[in-house]
Amino acid sequence: MSPQILIVLILFTLIVISAAYLNQTAGFRKELSPSPVSPTVTPNNQGGSDSNISGLKYPNSRNIINDQNQQAFISFDDPQVITDWYKEKIKALGMNTTSFVQTKTNGDVLNKLVGSRGQQKVEVEIIKNNREQEVKIKLNVNS
């Protein structure tokens, strides 16, 4: 493959990732609301999934969305520190299938971490806009 084609492919990929990131962060901002959300208590149907999601709250973060399978947090820690913490948590849960994708463009960070074991799946998105101090963490757990 010629270097020119390779450069064009890389530029195209970066443009697509940047556009997806901008669309996603715009959607994430719409999800945030100033009104508090009360937690929903649900029965534990799989012996441990509730404890798993509560154990996946990043220690130095504030909860902004708390739903049955989805939570969102805000932290002011370094995105790489948060990413490393979630990687270790996913591994500690014994997830045998994992995907860790880290993207950093012009100071914007979008890291997606996924782990699964059987019917249980953990998805984490770590988002930081270079113009903001806060890091947004989206957490989905399906069991």
PDB file of C-alpha atoms in Angstrom:
ATOM      1  CA  MET A   1       0.000   0.000   0.000  1.00  0.00           C
ATOM      2  CA  SER A   2       1.403   3.366  -0.949  1.00  0.00           C
ATOM      3  CA  PRO A   3       2.152   5.971   1.735  1.00  0.00           C
ATOM      4  CA  GLN A   4      -0.331   8.416   0.180  1.00  0.00           C
ATOM      5  CA  ILE A   5      -3.196   5.938   0.434  1.00  0.00           C
ATOM      6  CA  LEU A   6      -2.221   5.117   3.998  1.00  0.00           C
ATOM      7  CA  ILE A   7      -2.217   8.809   4.951  1.00  0.00           C
ATOM      8  CA  VAL A   8      -5.638   9.332   3.344  1.00  0.00           C
ATOM      9  CA  LEU A   9      -7.034   6.325   5.238  1.00  0.00           C
ATOM     10  CA  ILE A  10      -5.630   7.584   8.541  1.00  0.00           C
ATOM     11  CA  LEU A  11      -7.045  11.090   7.977  1.00  0.00           C
ATOM     12  CA  PHE A  12     -10.440   9.673   7.036  1.00  0.00           C
ATOM     13  CA  THR A  13     -10.458   7.504  10.174  1.00  0.00           C
ATOM     14  CA  LEU A  14      -9.561  10.484  12.379  1.00  0.00           C
ATOM     15  CA  ILE A  15     -12.341  12.572  10.832  1.00  0.00           C
ATOM     16  CA  VAL A  16     -14.908   9.820  11.407  1.00  0.00           C
ATOM     17  CA  ILE A  17     -13.786   9.305  15.016  1.00  0.00           C
ATOM     18  CA  SER A  18     -13.820  13.065  15.682  1.00  0.00           C
ATOM     19  CA  ALA A  19     -17.318  13.440  14.237  1.00  0.00           C
ATOM     20  CA  ALA A  20     -18.587  10.501  16.287  1.00  0.00           C
ATOM     21  CA  TYR A  21     -16.984  11.946  19.413  1.00  0.00           C
ATOM     22  CA  LEU A  22     -18.538  15.378  18.881  1.00  0.00           C
ATOM     23  CA  ASN A  23     -21.983  13.875  18.280  1.00  0.00           C
ATOM     24  CA  GLN A  24     -21.652  11.688  21.352  1.00  0.00           C
ATOM     25  CA  THR A  25     -20.505  14.445  23.699  1.00  0.00           C
ATOM     26  CA  ALA A  26     -23.319  16.692  22.460  1.00  0.00           C
ATOM     27  CA  GLY A  27     -25.796  13.902  23.243  1.00  0.00           C
ATOM     28  CA  PHE A  28     -24.198  13.322  26.625  1.00  0.00           C
ATOM     29  CA  ARG A  29     -24.670  16.993  27.532  1.00  0.00           C
ATOM     30  CA  LYS A  30     -28.379  16.697  26.680  1.00  0.00           C
ATOM     31  CA  GLU A  31     -28.645  13.735  29.069  1.00  0.00           C
ATOM     32  CA  LEU A  32     -27.332  15.813  31.971  1.00  0.00           C
ATOM     33  CA  SER A  33     -29.976  17.652  33.920  1.00  0.00           C
ATOM     34  CA  PRO A  34     -29.668  19.890  36.956  1.00  0.00           C
ATOM     35  CA  SER A  35     -32.515  18.108  38.754  1.00  0.00           C
ATOM     36  CA  PRO A  36     -31.475  15.254  41.053  1.00  0.00           C
ATOM     37  CA  VAL A  37     -32.346  11.701  40.117  1.00  0.00           C
ATOM     38  CA  SER A  38     -33.354   9.356  42.896  1.00  0.00           C
ATOM     39  CA  PRO A  39     -31.837   5.878  42.748  1.00  0.00           C
ATOM     40  CA  THR A  40     -34.000   2.984  41.620  1.00  0.00           C
ATOM     41  CA  VAL A  41     -33.886  -0.142  43.740  1.00  0.00           C
ATOM     42  CA  THR A  42     -34.351  -3.333  41.754  1.00  0.00           C
ATOM     43  CA  PRO A  43     -34.345  -6.962  42.805  1.00  0.00           C
ATOM     44  CA  ASN A  44     -31.109  -8.839  42.328  1.00  0.00           C
ATOM     45  CA  ASN A  45     -31.911 -11.531  39.796  1.00  0.00           C
ATOM     46  CA  GLN A  46     -28.423 -12.801  39.081  1.00  0.00           C
ATOM     47  CA  GLY A  47     -26.696 -13.048  42.409  1.00  0.00           C
ATOM     48  CA  GLY A  48     -24.278 -10.158  42.422  1.00  0.00           C
ATOM     49  CA  SER A  49     -25.039  -7.847  39.512  1.00  0.00           C
ATOM     50  CA  ASP A  50     -26.244  -5.051  41.838  1.00  0.00           C
ATOM     51  CA  SER A  51     -23.075  -5.275  43.888  1.00  0.00           C
ATOM     52  CA  ASN A  52     -21.026  -5.272  40.694  1.00  0.00           C
ATOM     53  CA  ILE A  53     -22.520  -2.004  39.432  1.00  0.00           C
ATOM     54  CA  SER A  54     -22.148  -0.314  42.817  1.00  0.00           C
ATOM     55  CA  GLY A  55     -18.543  -1.529  42.956  1.00  0.00           C
ATOM     56  CA  LEU A  56     -17.883   0.090  39.579  1.00  0.00           C
ATOM     57  CA  LYS A  57     -18.345   3.689  40.739  1.00  0.00           C
ATOM     58  CA  TYR A  58     -15.024   5.451  40.305  1.00  0.00           C
ATOM     59  CA  PRO A  59     -13.886   6.453  43.839  1.00  0.00           C
ATOM     60  CA  ASN A  60     -13.189  10.131  43.173  1.00  0.00           C
ATOM     61  CA  SER A  61     -16.399  10.868  41.272  1.00  0.00           C
ATOM     62  CA  ARG A  62     -19.855  12.327  41.747  1.00  0.00           C
ATOM     63  CA  ASN A  63     -22.928  10.417  40.574  1.00  0.00           C
ATOM     64  CA  ILE A  64     -25.073  12.370  38.081  1.00  0.00           C
ATOM     65  CA  ILE A  65     -27.245   9.570  36.639  1.00  0.00           C
ATOM     66  CA  ASN A  66     -28.292   6.496  38.577  1.00  0.00           C
ATOM     67  CA  ASP A  67     -30.503   4.021  36.747  1.00  0.00           C
ATOM     68  CA  GLN A  68     -31.004   0.264  36.945  1.00  0.00           C
ATOM     69  CA  ASN A  69     -28.277  -0.612  34.428  1.00  0.00           C
ATOM     70  CA  GLN A  70     -26.761   2.783  33.603  1.00  0.00           C
ATOM     71  CA  GLN A  71     -24.887   5.269  35.719  1.00  0.00           C
ATOM     72  CA  ALA A  72     -22.975   8.422  34.904  1.00  0.00           C
ATOM     73  CA  PHE A  73     -20.342  10.160  36.974  1.00  0.00           C
ATOM     74  CA  ILE A  74     -18.216  13.297  36.854  1.00  0.00           C
ATOM     75  CA  SER A  75     -14.641  13.380  38.096  1.00  0.00           C
ATOM     76  CA  PHE A  76     -11.765  15.822  37.908  1.00  0.00           C
ATOM     77  CA  ASP A  77      -9.061  13.137  37.903  1.00  0.00           C
ATOM     78  CA  ASP A  78      -6.804  12.459  34.929  1.00  0.00           C
ATOM     79  CA  PRO A  79      -8.683  10.440  32.254  1.00  0.00           C
ATOM     80  CA  GLN A  80      -5.800   7.943  32.015  1.00  0.00           C
ATOM     81  CA  VAL A  81      -5.951   7.253  35.762  1.00  0.00           C
ATOM     82  CA  ILE A  82      -9.710   6.668  35.485  1.00  0.00           C
ATOM     83  CA  THR A  83      -9.221   4.425  32.440  1.00  0.00           C
ATOM     84  CA  ASP A  84      -6.576   2.330  34.190  1.00  0.00           C
ATOM     85  CA  TRP A  85      -8.836   1.952  37.242  1.00  0.00           C
ATOM     86  CA  TYR A  86     -11.725   0.663  35.106  1.00  0.00           C
ATOM     87  CA  LYS A  87      -9.449  -1.712  33.173  1.00  0.00           C
ATOM     88  CA  GLU A  88      -8.385  -3.285  36.467  1.00  0.00           C
ATOM     89  CA  LYS A  89     -11.988  -3.470  37.706  1.00  0.00           C
ATOM     90  CA  ILE A  90     -13.144  -5.201  34.509  1.00  0.00           C
ATOM     91  CA  LYS A  91     -10.291  -7.698  34.765  1.00  0.00           C
ATOM     92  CA  ALA A  92     -11.004  -8.255  38.487  1.00  0.00           C
ATOM     93  CA  LEU A  93     -14.601  -9.186  37.613  1.00  0.00           C
ATOM     94  CA  GLY A  94     -13.180 -12.083  35.597  1.00  0.00           C
ATOM     95  CA  MET A  95     -14.359 -10.721  32.270  1.00  0.00           C
ATOM     96  CA  ASN A  96     -12.786 -13.027  29.702  1.00  0.00           C
ATOM     97  CA  THR A  97     -13.714 -10.986  26.634  1.00  0.00           C
ATOM     98  CA  THR A  98     -12.478  -7.410  26.748  1.00  0.00           C
ATOM     99  CA  SER A  99     -12.068  -4.484  24.376  1.00  0.00           C
ATOM    100  CA  PHE A 100     -10.189  -1.366  25.431  1.00  0.00           C
ATOM    101  CA  VAL A 101     -10.131   1.476  22.859  1.00  0.00           C
ATOM    102  CA  GLN A 102      -8.453   4.746  23.807  1.00  0.00           C
ATOM    103  CA  THR A 103      -8.667   7.823  21.575  1.00  0.00           C
ATOM    104  CA  LYS A 104      -7.064  11.209  22.181  1.00  0.00           C
ATOM    105  CA  THR A 105      -7.320  13.972  19.568  1.00  0.00           C
ATOM    106  CA  ASN A 106      -6.385  17.621  20.170  1.00  0.00           C
ATOM    107  CA  GLY A 107      -6.723  17.120  23.909  1.00  0.00           C
ATOM    108  CA  ASP A 108     -10.170  15.514  23.635  1.00  0.00           C
ATOM    109  CA  VAL A 109     -10.360  12.032  25.154  1.00  0.00           C
ATOM    110  CA  LEU A 110     -12.819   9.257  24.325  1.00  0.00           C
ATOM    111  CA  ASN A 111     -11.988   5.898  25.889  1.00  0.00           C
ATOM    112  CA  LYS A 112     -14.335   2.924  25.518  1.00  0.00           C
ATOM    113  CA  LEU A 113     -13.874  -0.146  27.668  1.00  0.00           C
ATOM    114  CA  VAL A 114     -16.017  -3.265  27.340  1.00  0.00           C
ATOM    115  CA  GLY A 115     -15.854  -6.539  29.207  1.00  0.00           C
ATOM    116  CA  SER A 116     -18.130  -9.553  29.122  1.00  0.00           C
ATOM    117  CA  ARG A 117     -18.488 -12.905  30.798  1.00  0.00           C
ATOM    118  CA  GLY A 118     -21.400 -15.122  29.877  1.00  0.00           C
ATOM    119  CA  GLN A 119     -24.529 -12.965  29.912  1.00  0.00           C
ATOM    120  CA  GLN A 120     -22.893 -10.160  31.912  1.00  0.00           C
ATOM    121  CA  LYS A 121     -21.505  -7.155  30.039  1.00  0.00           C
ATOM    122  CA  VAL A 122     -19.840  -3.996  31.366  1.00  0.00           C
ATOM    123  CA  GLU A 123     -19.416  -0.924  29.133  1.00  0.00           C
ATOM    124  CA  VAL A 124     -17.527   2.175  30.255  1.00  0.00           C
ATOM    125  CA  GLU A 125     -17.046   5.429  28.334  1.00  0.00           C
ATOM    126  CA  ILE A 126     -14.614   8.033  29.603  1.00  0.00           C
ATOM    127  CA  ILE A 127     -15.068  11.408  27.910  1.00  0.00           C
ATOM    128  CA  LYS A 128     -13.065  14.598  28.371  1.00  0.00           C
ATOM    129  CA  ASN A 129     -13.366  17.717  26.282  1.00  0.00           C
ATOM    130  CA  ASN A 130     -10.132  19.733  26.178  1.00  0.00           C
ATOM    131  CA  ARG A 131     -12.087  22.912  27.018  1.00  0.00           C
ATOM    132  CA  GLU A 132     -13.496  21.438  30.235  1.00  0.00           C
ATOM    133  CA  GLN A 133     -11.940  20.334  33.504  1.00  0.00           C
ATOM    134  CA  GLU A 134     -14.411  17.562  34.249  1.00  0.00           C
ATOM    135  CA  VAL A 135     -14.252  14.010  32.977  1.00  0.00           C
ATOM    136  CA  LYS A 136     -17.558  12.287  32.233  1.00  0.00           C
ATOM    137  CA  ILE A 137     -17.873   8.571  32.922  1.00  0.00           C
ATOM    138  CA  LYS A 138     -20.768   6.554  31.484  1.00  0.00           C
ATOM    139  CA  LEU A 139     -21.290   3.060  32.882  1.00  0.00           C
ATOM    140  CA  ASN A 140     -23.671   0.406  31.544  1.00  0.00           C
ATOM    141  CA  VAL A 141     -24.000  -3.032  33.105  1.00  0.00           C
ATOM    142  CA  ASN A 142     -26.168  -5.738  31.564  1.00  0.00           C
ATOM    143  CA  SER A 143     -26.665  -9.113  33.156  1.00  0.00           C
TER     144      SER A 143
END
